[in-house]
Each structure stands twice: as C-alpha cells, then as structure tokens.
Amino acid sequence: MNKEKKSLIQSIADGNVLYTIIAIVVGFIVGAVLLAIIGISPIAAYGKLFTGALSKPKYIAWSVVYATPLILTGLSVAFSFKTGVFNIGAEGQFVVGTLAASVVGVCVTLPPVLHAVCCALAAMAAGGLWGAVVGLLKVKKGINEVLSYIMFNWIAYYLSNYMVNLPFLENEGNVEATKNILSSASIVCPEWITSLTGCSYTNWGILVAIVVAVIIWVIINKTTLGYQLRSVGFNKNAAEYGGINSNAAFLKAMAISGALSGLGGMVQLCGMSYRISQFAGQEGYGFQGITVALIGSSNPIGCIFAGLFYGIMKYGGTKLTLINAPSEVIDIIMGVIVLFIAVSHVFKVLLTNRKGGKKK
C-alpha cells in the first residue's frame, strides 16, 4: 500500500499537476499581498470572490457561461501546442468565427437546432481558414507564424468593426452593433432550465465544449493524425525522417486549432451576446485561452477544468467591487499563475536536487 502511495505521489511530482497547483497558490499569495497593501482584507476579498461565483446555482451557472468560450479557445491553443506551434492568433480566429456565425444567424432562415448547427459550421470554417492561411504563409514563404498571427488578430479586429456597419448587418437603432441573431440560431437552454438555474443565458455550449474536448483528446492520443502531430511537435526533423510530412501536419493543426477558436466565437454569440458590438479594444478571449491551455497543461480534458477555474475567477471577480476591491486583481493573479507555470521547470529542478540530496 505504501509503495502504491509513493508511486502516486511520484507520478504527480513528475507530471505538471503539482507545479500547476504551486503556481495557483503563489498567484493567490501575490494577490493577497497586493490587496493588503491597498488596505483590503485578502480573506474578505477571496471570500467574496468564491461566494460570488459558487454560493448559488445562479452564480455557478453564470460562471459556466463565462467559462465555455474559454474552454474552446483553450483547446485551440492546447491543440496547436501539441505540434510545437504557439497559436497566439486564437483571438482573431475567435472574432472571424463570431462574424461568420453572425452572418448566418442574421441572414439565413432555418429551423431551430439546424440553424445553430449551421452557425457553428460557418464559424469553424471561418476560424479554420484564418488559421490555415497563416500556416500556408509559414509553409510556402517561411513567414514566422507568431508575427502573422498577431497581424491577423488586428485584421480580424478591424474587419469586424467594418462589417458591423454594413447595411445587411447593421442594427437599425442608435447602437453600434449588428442586428440580433434570429431566435432559431440561439443555443440558450429552454425556459424551464434557465428558470431552474436562475441564469437567463444558461446554454448548451458547455456540453458542446466537453464533447469537443473528448474528441480532441481521442484525436491526439488514439489516431494516426494525432501521432503525426505529436511527432512533429516533439521533433520535426525526426518526424520527417520517419516519413511524416511535417508541412501537411502543420497546416492541419493550424486549421483544426482555428476551427476550435471559431467555434468558441459562435458559442459566445449564440449563447450569450446575440450580436457583435463595435470593438473599442480586443476582447481577449483568445489570449485568455492561452492561459487556460497553460493551466490545463495542454491536455484537452485539463482545459475543461482550467476553463471552469478561469470562468469562476472572471465571474467572481465582478463581485469584488462590492467590497471596493479592484477587479483587476484577478488579472494579476492569473498573470502570476501563467508566469510560474511558464517557469515550472525551476520547481522541477529544485525538487530533483532535493531528492538527489536525500539519496546521498
């Protein structure tokens, strides 16, 4: 029994779970220090944060609604990580996915369910194309994908602001936004479910995100495509030597990654916002997806829990103003968590050295 316990502890230490937990704890400690400096009780602030997100079914439902698009953008980034690519373009893919879903949701008349499915397919196609174009530039012209993704984020940003004002999408009122999507395109749950949860935007997106996460896990771990993508991510030269077309694998990964972000945009539009407003700044769903992927250790199933954690932090953070605590402390905590996860190898070295010292 003791051997089994030691084996379990060893497997946790050798993996990323331990270092993620350490990073989260350090993030909350830093947040507590900053709150104390400005004269706010960390205990009161954190108490309000978690009770404001988890103490009632309504709050839990809202936290899940906030988390759902983050799970999908986190999956997008995590999937690209498996091929050794940093998809910093999830933000732009999210935006074009929202645009495509909006066009279909506003301009096409279809029965319920089928309409939402068509919005999802359009969003995935748009996001996938947005990612594949960057992949093509990398493969054909050797252009650095990180730079291309950053530029494409801004292209998507201004494209969205342009399309919001087009006659066939523009809201007829004095609102700088598109028309609302048709009710048949909505993925909000039936009234008896929203009444039960107390959240009027409770939607089917979380089920979609979970199913997609499982599918992505299967693709990565149980299919030939997943093996090829992981091989390219581990060592491109070795993969090519083994007969894998690394360029083709790269393009597939970018297209699938973009499609996942695009789907996240559709879920946000059809499950909560219903329309696209003129941007004053980037919304950040794609960038927050990077955080989710890092906390989830680029594991599709881990991204579900990481996204839910981020959703709780986002929604609970809106309640901090009730005790005059700045909601920006949530961004600081999440930033510190990402920082410490990024340097988690330091923790591994310290623990390894300590283990070696005990053996001596």
mmCIF file of C-alpha atoms in Angstrom:
data_model
loop_
_atom_site.group_PDB
_atom_site.id
_atom_site.type_symbol
_atom_site.label_atom_id
_atom_site.label_comp_id
_atom_site.label_asym_id
_atom_site.label_seq_id
_atom_site.Cartn_x
_atom_site.Cartn_y
_atom_site.Cartn_z
ATOM 1 C CA MET A 1 0.000 0.000 0.000
ATOM 2 C CA ASN A 2 2.835 2.370 0.901
ATOM 3 C CA LYS A 3 4.507 1.600 -2.428
ATOM 4 C CA GLU A 4 1.283 2.494 -4.262
ATOM 5 C CA LYS A 5 1.025 5.795 -2.387
ATOM 6 C CA LYS A 6 4.652 6.610 -3.146
ATOM 7 C CA SER A 7 4.093 5.729 -6.800
ATOM 8 C CA LEU A 8 1.069 8.038 -6.979
ATOM 9 C CA ILE A 9 2.940 10.900 -5.313
ATOM 10 C CA GLN A 10 5.903 10.343 -7.613
ATOM 11 C CA SER A 11 3.706 10.408 -10.735
ATOM 12 C CA ILE A 12 2.127 13.673 -9.614
ATOM 13 C CA ALA A 13 5.534 15.203 -8.909
ATOM 14 C CA ASP A 14 6.932 14.068 -12.230
ATOM 15 C CA GLY A 15 3.928 15.493 -14.101
ATOM 16 C CA ASN A 16 2.597 19.057 -14.315
ATOM 17 C CA VAL A 17 -0.219 18.853 -11.763
ATOM 18 C CA LEU A 18 1.972 19.655 -8.762
ATOM 19 C CA TYR A 19 3.595 22.652 -10.435
ATOM 20 C CA THR A 20 0.234 23.992 -11.603
ATOM 21 C CA ILE A 21 -1.083 23.804 -8.036
ATOM 22 C CA ILE A 22 2.039 25.580 -6.765
ATOM 23 C CA ALA A 23 1.592 28.289 -9.408
ATOM 24 C CA ILE A 24 -2.058 28.820 -8.437
ATOM 25 C CA VAL A 25 -1.175 29.057 -4.740
ATOM 26 C CA VAL A 26 1.610 31.564 -5.477
ATOM 27 C CA GLY A 27 -0.787 33.585 -7.648
ATOM 28 C CA PHE A 28 -3.274 33.896 -4.791
ATOM 29 C CA ILE A 29 -0.491 34.776 -2.341
ATOM 30 C CA VAL A 30 0.714 37.605 -4.609
ATOM 31 C CA GLY A 31 -2.874 38.802 -4.997
ATOM 32 C CA ALA A 32 -3.310 38.739 -1.219
ATOM 33 C CA VAL A 33 -0.165 40.807 -0.709
ATOM 34 C CA LEU A 34 -1.333 43.428 -3.199
ATOM 35 C CA LEU A 35 -4.792 43.585 -1.603
ATOM 36 C CA ALA A 36 -3.212 44.014 1.833
ATOM 37 C CA ILE A 37 -1.010 46.835 0.533
ATOM 38 C CA ILE A 38 -4.047 48.838 -0.616
ATOM 39 C CA GLY A 39 -5.812 48.198 2.692
ATOM 40 C CA ILE A 40 -8.286 45.480 1.696
ATOM 41 C CA SER A 41 -8.577 42.242 3.626
ATOM 42 C CA PRO A 42 -7.469 39.341 1.381
ATOM 43 C CA ILE A 43 -9.755 36.990 3.327
ATOM 44 C CA ALA A 44 -12.777 39.220 2.690
ATOM 45 C CA ALA A 45 -11.859 39.678 -0.974
ATOM 46 C CA TYR A 46 -11.283 35.995 -1.674
ATOM 47 C CA GLY A 47 -14.379 35.123 0.307
ATOM 48 C CA LYS A 48 -16.448 37.440 -1.890
ATOM 49 C CA LEU A 49 -14.716 36.087 -4.995
ATOM 50 C CA PHE A 50 -15.675 32.465 -4.366
ATOM 51 C CA THR A 51 -19.058 33.001 -2.711
ATOM 52 C CA GLY A 52 -19.921 35.351 -5.578
ATOM 53 C CA ALA A 53 -19.185 32.557 -8.055
ATOM 54 C CA LEU A 54 -20.189 29.369 -6.252
ATOM 55 C CA SER A 55 -22.622 30.060 -3.402
ATOM 56 C CA LYS A 56 -25.816 29.873 -5.504
ATOM 57 C CA PRO A 57 -26.928 27.821 -8.521
ATOM 58 C CA LYS A 58 -27.367 31.106 -10.398
ATOM 59 C CA TYR A 59 -23.760 32.106 -9.758
ATOM 60 C CA ILE A 60 -22.475 28.671 -10.758
ATOM 61 C CA ALA A 61 -24.481 28.829 -13.985
ATOM 62 C CA TRP A 62 -23.048 32.258 -14.798
ATOM 63 C CA SER A 63 -19.523 31.014 -14.086
ATOM 64 C CA VAL A 64 -20.069 28.141 -16.527
ATOM 65 C CA VAL A 65 -21.405 30.552 -19.167
ATOM 66 C CA TYR A 66 -18.285 32.689 -18.745
ATOM 67 C CA ALA A 67 -16.065 29.594 -18.896
ATOM 68 C CA THR A 68 -17.459 27.919 -22.022
ATOM 69 C CA PRO A 69 -15.818 30.040 -24.765
ATOM 70 C CA LEU A 70 -12.573 29.981 -22.770
ATOM 71 C CA ILE A 71 -12.574 26.175 -22.757
ATOM 72 C CA LEU A 72 -12.844 26.184 -26.555
ATOM 73 C CA THR A 73 -10.130 28.794 -27.122
ATOM 74 C CA GLY A 74 -8.009 26.930 -24.572
ATOM 75 C CA LEU A 75 -8.494 23.734 -26.573
ATOM 76 C CA SER A 76 -7.457 25.637 -29.688
ATOM 77 C CA VAL A 77 -4.179 26.780 -28.148
ATOM 78 C CA ALA A 78 -3.547 23.413 -26.480
ATOM 79 C CA PHE A 79 -4.023 21.586 -29.769
ATOM 80 C CA SER A 80 -1.500 23.821 -31.526
ATOM 81 C CA PHE A 81 0.964 23.342 -28.655
ATOM 82 C CA LYS A 82 0.983 19.622 -29.436
ATOM 83 C CA THR A 83 2.621 20.393 -32.788
ATOM 84 C CA GLY A 84 5.124 22.779 -31.247
ATOM 85 C CA VAL A 85 3.279 25.875 -32.503
ATOM 86 C CA PHE A 86 2.312 28.847 -30.354
ATOM 87 C CA ASN A 87 -1.150 29.868 -31.580
ATOM 88 C CA ILE A 88 -1.281 33.467 -30.451
ATOM 89 C CA GLY A 89 -3.854 34.035 -33.200
ATOM 90 C CA ALA A 90 -6.791 32.446 -31.353
ATOM 91 C CA GLU A 91 -8.169 35.944 -30.742
ATOM 92 C CA GLY A 92 -8.512 36.681 -34.457
ATOM 93 C CA GLN A 93 -9.907 33.215 -35.159
ATOM 94 C CA PHE A 94 -12.470 33.748 -32.401
ATOM 95 C CA VAL A 95 -13.522 37.063 -33.945
ATOM 96 C CA VAL A 96 -13.939 35.766 -37.511
ATOM 97 C CA GLY A 97 -15.839 32.781 -36.131
ATOM 98 C CA THR A 98 -18.206 35.199 -34.420
ATOM 99 C CA LEU A 99 -18.582 37.165 -37.662
ATOM 100 C CA ALA A 100 -19.405 34.076 -39.725
ATOM 101 C CA ALA A 101 -21.927 32.884 -37.132
ATOM 102 C CA SER A 102 -23.497 36.347 -37.064
ATOM 103 C CA VAL A 103 -23.953 36.457 -40.845
ATOM 104 C CA VAL A 104 -25.618 33.034 -40.851
ATOM 105 C CA GLY A 105 -27.600 33.808 -37.707
ATOM 106 C CA VAL A 106 -28.965 37.092 -39.076
ATOM 107 C CA CYS A 107 -29.317 36.495 -42.805
ATOM 108 C CA VAL A 108 -30.300 32.817 -43.080
ATOM 109 C CA THR A 109 -33.680 31.442 -42.039
ATOM 110 C CA LEU A 110 -33.625 27.843 -40.865
ATOM 111 C CA PRO A 111 -35.429 25.687 -38.294
ATOM 112 C CA PRO A 112 -34.122 25.708 -34.717
ATOM 113 C CA VAL A 113 -31.201 23.388 -33.969
ATOM 114 C CA LEU A 114 -30.328 23.161 -37.680
ATOM 115 C CA HIS A 115 -29.810 26.925 -37.701
ATOM 116 C CA ALA A 116 -27.465 26.758 -34.710
ATOM 117 C CA VAL A 117 -25.561 23.855 -36.297
ATOM 118 C CA CYS A 118 -25.084 25.878 -39.498
ATOM 119 C CA CYS A 119 -23.819 28.838 -37.438
ATOM 120 C CA ALA A 120 -21.320 26.514 -35.751
ATOM 121 C CA LEU A 121 -20.134 25.066 -39.061
ATOM 122 C CA ALA A 122 -19.726 28.544 -40.555
ATOM 123 C CA ALA A 123 -17.770 29.718 -37.515
ATOM 124 C CA MET A 124 -15.491 26.683 -37.611
ATOM 125 C CA ALA A 125 -14.890 27.093 -41.335
ATOM 126 C CA ALA A 126 -14.007 30.776 -40.903
ATOM 127 C CA GLY A 127 -11.716 30.150 -37.925
ATOM 128 C CA GLY A 128 -10.094 27.185 -39.649
ATOM 129 C CA LEU A 129 -9.453 29.193 -42.811
ATOM 130 C CA TRP A 130 -7.999 32.052 -40.749
ATOM 131 C CA GLY A 131 -5.570 29.644 -39.104
ATOM 132 C CA ALA A 132 -4.745 27.758 -42.288
ATOM 133 C CA VAL A 133 -3.782 30.946 -44.158
ATOM 134 C CA VAL A 134 -1.124 31.677 -41.542
ATOM 135 C CA GLY A 135 0.048 28.072 -41.801
ATOM 136 C CA LEU A 136 0.279 28.416 -45.563
ATOM 137 C CA LEU A 137 2.375 31.565 -45.242
ATOM 138 C CA LYS A 138 4.719 29.669 -42.938
ATOM 139 C CA VAL A 139 4.994 26.617 -45.183
ATOM 140 C CA LYS A 140 5.262 28.406 -48.537
ATOM 141 C CA LYS A 141 7.088 31.607 -47.646
ATOM 142 C CA GLY A 142 8.743 30.816 -44.342
ATOM 143 C CA ILE A 143 6.996 33.734 -42.589
ATOM 144 C CA ASN A 144 7.108 33.439 -38.795
ATOM 145 C CA GLU A 145 3.676 32.274 -37.662
ATOM 146 C CA VAL A 146 3.719 34.293 -34.413
ATOM 147 C CA LEU A 147 4.140 37.563 -36.312
ATOM 148 C CA SER A 148 1.495 36.535 -38.842
ATOM 149 C CA TYR A 149 -0.953 35.615 -36.099
ATOM 150 C CA ILE A 150 -0.518 38.966 -34.371
ATOM 151 C CA MET A 151 -1.152 40.802 -37.638
ATOM 152 C CA PHE A 152 -4.156 38.609 -38.409
ATOM 153 C CA ASN A 153 -5.606 39.392 -34.979
ATOM 154 C CA TRP A 154 -5.704 43.055 -35.914
ATOM 155 C CA ILE A 155 -7.041 42.343 -39.394
ATOM 156 C CA ALA A 156 -9.908 40.398 -37.790
ATOM 157 C CA TYR A 157 -10.465 43.229 -35.315
ATOM 158 C CA TYR A 158 -10.870 45.900 -37.999
ATOM 159 C CA LEU A 159 -12.771 43.558 -40.306
ATOM 160 C CA SER A 160 -15.318 43.068 -37.533
ATOM 161 C CA ASN A 161 -15.690 46.818 -36.989
ATOM 162 C CA TYR A 162 -16.162 47.262 -40.748
ATOM 163 C CA MET A 163 -18.794 44.541 -41.077
ATOM 164 C CA VAL A 164 -20.764 45.773 -38.068
ATOM 165 C CA ASN A 165 -21.661 48.868 -40.129
ATOM 166 C CA LEU A 166 -22.662 47.067 -43.320
ATOM 167 C CA PRO A 167 -26.350 47.609 -44.250
ATOM 168 C CA PHE A 168 -27.370 43.944 -44.111
ATOM 169 C CA LEU A 169 -25.938 43.521 -40.595
ATOM 170 C CA GLU A 170 -26.160 46.975 -39.045
ATOM 171 C CA ASN A 171 -28.568 47.491 -36.177
ATOM 172 C CA GLU A 172 -31.291 49.949 -37.129
ATOM 173 C CA GLY A 173 -31.225 51.670 -33.749
ATOM 174 C CA ASN A 174 -28.626 54.078 -32.439
ATOM 175 C CA VAL A 175 -26.412 51.180 -31.401
ATOM 176 C CA GLU A 176 -23.024 50.465 -32.925
ATOM 177 C CA ALA A 177 -23.696 46.755 -33.247
ATOM 178 C CA THR A 178 -25.118 44.168 -35.601
ATOM 179 C CA LYS A 179 -28.702 43.009 -35.579
ATOM 180 C CA ASN A 180 -29.529 40.285 -33.097
ATOM 181 C CA ILE A 181 -29.330 36.770 -34.467
ATOM 182 C CA LEU A 182 -32.656 35.056 -35.109
ATOM 183 C CA SER A 183 -34.102 33.149 -32.176
ATOM 184 C CA SER A 184 -33.770 29.901 -34.157
ATOM 185 C CA ALA A 185 -29.964 30.304 -34.042
ATOM 186 C CA SER A 186 -29.836 30.607 -30.257
ATOM 187 C CA ILE A 187 -28.297 27.817 -28.175
ATOM 188 C CA VAL A 188 -29.810 29.050 -24.900
ATOM 189 C CA CYS A 189 -31.491 26.272 -22.936
ATOM 190 C CA PRO A 190 -35.295 26.013 -22.661
ATOM 191 C CA GLU A 191 -37.034 28.292 -20.202
ATOM 192 C CA TRP A 192 -37.549 25.574 -17.591
ATOM 193 C CA ILE A 193 -33.778 25.084 -17.382
ATOM 194 C CA THR A 194 -32.937 28.800 -17.254
ATOM 195 C CA SER A 195 -35.601 29.256 -14.561
ATOM 196 C CA LEU A 196 -34.132 26.359 -12.607
ATOM 197 C CA THR A 197 -30.601 27.777 -12.736
ATOM 198 C CA GLY A 198 -31.661 31.399 -12.345
ATOM 199 C CA CYS A 199 -29.382 32.391 -15.239
ATOM 200 C CA SER A 200 -31.177 33.578 -18.369
ATOM 201 C CA TYR A 201 -28.139 32.757 -20.533
ATOM 202 C CA THR A 202 -27.673 29.135 -19.474
ATOM 203 C CA ASN A 203 -26.857 27.451 -22.777
ATOM 204 C CA TRP A 204 -25.809 24.175 -24.357
ATOM 205 C CA GLY A 205 -22.300 25.461 -25.039
ATOM 206 C CA ILE A 206 -20.747 23.686 -22.055
ATOM 207 C CA LEU A 207 -21.939 20.312 -23.382
ATOM 208 C CA VAL A 208 -20.500 21.197 -26.795
ATOM 209 C CA ALA A 209 -17.181 22.151 -25.178
ATOM 210 C CA ILE A 210 -16.975 18.888 -23.208
ATOM 211 C CA VAL A 211 -17.800 16.753 -26.256
ATOM 212 C CA VAL A 212 -15.243 18.635 -28.367
ATOM 213 C CA ALA A 213 -12.600 18.244 -25.639
ATOM 214 C CA VAL A 214 -13.146 14.473 -25.591
ATOM 215 C CA ILE A 215 -12.967 14.323 -29.398
ATOM 216 C CA ILE A 216 -9.718 16.311 -29.414
ATOM 217 C CA TRP A 217 -8.272 14.021 -26.726
ATOM 218 C CA VAL A 218 -9.127 10.988 -28.859
ATOM 219 C CA ILE A 219 -7.628 12.590 -31.971
ATOM 220 C CA ILE A 220 -4.387 13.432 -30.181
ATOM 221 C CA ASN A 221 -3.929 10.165 -28.321
ATOM 222 C CA LYS A 222 -5.711 7.493 -30.334
ATOM 223 C CA THR A 223 -5.406 8.355 -34.038
ATOM 224 C CA THR A 224 -2.732 8.338 -36.706
ATOM 225 C CA LEU A 225 -3.241 12.076 -37.227
ATOM 226 C CA GLY A 226 -2.615 12.681 -33.537
ATOM 227 C CA TYR A 227 0.549 10.590 -33.656
ATOM 228 C CA GLN A 228 1.808 12.592 -36.630
ATOM 229 C CA LEU A 229 1.026 15.921 -34.972
ATOM 230 C CA ARG A 230 2.722 14.919 -31.721
ATOM 231 C CA SER A 231 5.733 13.605 -33.599
ATOM 232 C CA VAL A 232 6.159 16.909 -35.435
ATOM 233 C CA GLY A 233 5.773 18.740 -32.136
ATOM 234 C CA PHE A 234 8.430 16.641 -30.401
ATOM 235 C CA ASN A 235 10.994 16.726 -33.195
ATOM 236 C CA LYS A 236 10.218 17.955 -36.695
ATOM 237 C CA ASN A 237 13.392 16.546 -38.253
ATOM 238 C CA ALA A 238 12.909 13.108 -36.704
ATOM 239 C CA ALA A 239 9.278 13.085 -37.844
ATOM 240 C CA GLU A 240 10.297 13.880 -41.422
ATOM 241 C CA TYR A 241 12.983 11.200 -41.275
ATOM 242 C CA GLY A 242 10.242 8.768 -40.234
ATOM 243 C CA GLY A 243 8.185 9.630 -43.321
ATOM 244 C CA ILE A 244 5.790 12.204 -41.851
ATOM 245 C CA ASN A 245 5.016 15.263 -43.965
ATOM 246 C CA SER A 246 5.613 17.972 -41.367
ATOM 247 C CA ASN A 247 4.231 20.771 -43.551
ATOM 248 C CA ALA A 248 0.938 18.940 -44.097
ATOM 249 C CA ALA A 249 0.722 18.163 -40.375
ATOM 250 C CA PHE A 250 1.403 21.815 -39.575
ATOM 251 C CA LEU A 251 -1.391 23.015 -41.885
ATOM 252 C CA LYS A 252 -3.867 20.502 -40.457
ATOM 253 C CA ALA A 253 -3.010 21.551 -36.925
ATOM 254 C CA MET A 254 -3.464 25.237 -37.717
ATOM 255 C CA ALA A 255 -6.796 24.624 -39.433
ATOM 256 C CA ILE A 256 -8.165 22.491 -36.592
ATOM 257 C CA SER A 257 -6.857 24.929 -33.988
ATOM 258 C CA GLY A 258 -8.513 27.846 -35.795
ATOM 259 C CA ALA A 259 -11.784 25.926 -36.130
ATOM 260 C CA LEU A 260 -11.892 25.402 -32.352
ATOM 261 C CA SER A 261 -11.449 29.121 -31.679
ATOM 262 C CA GLY A 262 -14.095 29.913 -34.283
ATOM 263 C CA LEU A 263 -16.496 27.550 -32.514
ATOM 264 C CA GLY A 264 -15.771 29.410 -29.281
ATOM 265 C CA GLY A 265 -16.851 32.626 -31.016
ATOM 266 C CA MET A 266 -20.109 31.007 -32.151
ATOM 267 C CA VAL A 267 -20.883 29.786 -28.611
ATOM 268 C CA GLN A 268 -20.296 33.272 -27.214
ATOM 269 C CA LEU A 269 -22.524 34.866 -29.878
ATOM 270 C CA CYS A 270 -25.381 32.356 -29.979
ATOM 271 C CA GLY A 271 -25.338 31.585 -26.286
ATOM 272 C CA MET A 272 -24.943 34.994 -24.689
ATOM 273 C CA SER A 273 -24.290 38.182 -26.657
ATOM 274 C CA TYR A 274 -26.634 37.571 -29.674
ATOM 275 C CA ARG A 275 -24.910 40.386 -31.581
ATOM 276 C CA ILE A 276 -21.489 41.854 -32.268
ATOM 277 C CA SER A 277 -20.726 45.303 -30.926
ATOM 278 C CA GLN A 278 -18.178 47.700 -32.386
ATOM 279 C CA PHE A 279 -14.857 46.984 -30.718
ATOM 280 C CA ALA A 280 -13.141 49.629 -28.614
ATOM 281 C CA GLY A 281 -10.388 47.120 -27.858
ATOM 282 C CA GLN A 282 -9.703 43.434 -28.278
ATOM 283 C CA GLU A 283 -11.972 41.306 -26.085
ATOM 284 C CA GLY A 284 -9.212 38.904 -25.102
ATOM 285 C CA TYR A 285 -10.943 35.528 -25.385
ATOM 286 C CA GLY A 286 -8.099 34.150 -27.488
ATOM 287 C CA PHE A 287 -5.412 35.467 -25.159
ATOM 288 C CA GLN A 288 -7.275 34.084 -22.135
ATOM 289 C CA GLY A 289 -7.363 30.777 -23.984
ATOM 290 C CA ILE A 290 -3.550 30.728 -23.779
ATOM 291 C CA THR A 291 -3.848 30.926 -20.000
ATOM 292 C CA VAL A 292 -6.395 28.094 -19.993
ATOM 293 C CA ALA A 293 -4.123 25.911 -22.138
ATOM 294 C CA LEU A 294 -1.148 26.527 -19.834
ATOM 295 C CA ILE A 295 -3.119 25.830 -16.652
ATOM 296 C CA GLY A 296 -4.563 22.717 -18.286
ATOM 297 C CA SER A 297 -1.041 21.558 -19.282
ATOM 298 C CA SER A 298 -2.174 21.450 -22.931
ATOM 299 C CA ASN A 299 -4.346 18.460 -22.066
ATOM 300 C CA PRO A 300 -7.835 18.628 -23.651
ATOM 301 C CA ILE A 301 -9.514 17.267 -20.518
ATOM 302 C CA GLY A 302 -7.390 19.558 -18.357
ATOM 303 C CA CYS A 303 -8.635 22.512 -20.414
ATOM 304 C CA ILE A 304 -12.192 21.812 -19.228
ATOM 305 C CA PHE A 305 -11.224 22.244 -15.591
ATOM 306 C CA ALA A 306 -8.847 25.124 -16.331
ATOM 307 C CA GLY A 307 -11.585 26.927 -18.277
ATOM 308 C CA LEU A 308 -14.069 26.423 -15.444
ATOM 309 C CA PHE A 309 -11.499 27.773 -12.985
ATOM 310 C CA TYR A 310 -10.964 30.849 -15.167
ATOM 311 C CA GLY A 311 -14.732 31.277 -15.554
ATOM 312 C CA ILE A 312 -15.147 31.233 -11.782
ATOM 313 C CA MET A 313 -12.385 33.804 -11.431
ATOM 314 C CA LYS A 314 -13.887 36.056 -14.123
ATOM 315 C CA TYR A 315 -17.439 35.992 -12.813
ATOM 316 C CA GLY A 316 -16.477 36.038 -9.144
ATOM 317 C CA GLY A 317 -14.119 38.911 -9.871
ATOM 318 C CA THR A 318 -17.069 41.087 -10.918
ATOM 319 C CA LYS A 319 -18.301 40.888 -7.313
ATOM 320 C CA LEU A 320 -15.104 42.341 -5.829
ATOM 321 C CA THR A 321 -16.349 45.882 -6.456
ATOM 322 C CA LEU A 322 -18.999 45.243 -3.776
ATOM 323 C CA ILE A 323 -16.233 45.477 -1.152
ATOM 324 C CA ASN A 324 -14.348 48.210 -3.036
ATOM 325 C CA ALA A 325 -11.661 45.787 -4.180
ATOM 326 C CA PRO A 326 -10.324 46.305 -7.719
ATOM 327 C CA SER A 327 -11.450 43.571 -10.109
ATOM 328 C CA GLU A 328 -8.083 43.940 -11.871
ATOM 329 C CA VAL A 329 -6.571 41.826 -9.098
ATOM 330 C CA ILE A 330 -7.977 38.802 -10.961
ATOM 331 C CA ASP A 331 -5.837 39.653 -13.994
ATOM 332 C CA ILE A 332 -2.806 39.968 -11.719
ATOM 333 C CA ILE A 333 -3.476 36.579 -10.117
ATOM 334 C CA MET A 334 -3.940 34.880 -13.486
ATOM 335 C CA GLY A 335 -0.823 36.584 -14.839
ATOM 336 C CA VAL A 336 1.269 35.357 -11.918
ATOM 337 C CA ILE A 337 -0.138 31.838 -12.359
ATOM 338 C CA VAL A 338 0.884 31.843 -16.026
ATOM 339 C CA LEU A 339 4.320 33.206 -15.152
ATOM 340 C CA PHE A 340 5.000 30.474 -12.625
ATOM 341 C CA ILE A 341 3.666 27.745 -14.897
ATOM 342 C CA ALA A 342 5.964 29.038 -17.637
ATOM 343 C CA VAL A 343 8.959 28.674 -15.330
ATOM 344 C CA SER A 344 7.715 25.461 -13.711
ATOM 345 C CA HIS A 345 10.945 23.732 -14.716
ATOM 346 C CA VAL A 346 12.560 25.690 -11.884
ATOM 347 C CA PHE A 347 10.322 23.859 -9.428
ATOM 348 C CA LYS A 348 11.233 20.559 -11.088
ATOM 349 C CA VAL A 349 14.954 21.280 -10.746
ATOM 350 C CA LEU A 350 14.578 22.225 -7.059
ATOM 351 C CA LEU A 351 12.594 19.084 -6.264
ATOM 352 C CA THR A 352 15.004 16.909 -8.250
ATOM 353 C CA ASN A 353 18.010 18.382 -6.428
ATOM 354 C CA ARG A 354 16.302 17.905 -3.085
ATOM 355 C CA LYS A 355 15.537 14.287 -3.972
ATOM 356 C CA GLY A 356 19.155 13.740 -5.031
ATOM 357 C CA GLY A 357 20.408 15.255 -1.776
ATOM 358 C CA LYS A 358 18.231 12.915 0.297
ATOM 359 C CA LYS A 359 19.571 9.914 -1.615
ATOM 360 C CA LYS A 360 23.146 10.992 -0.876
#
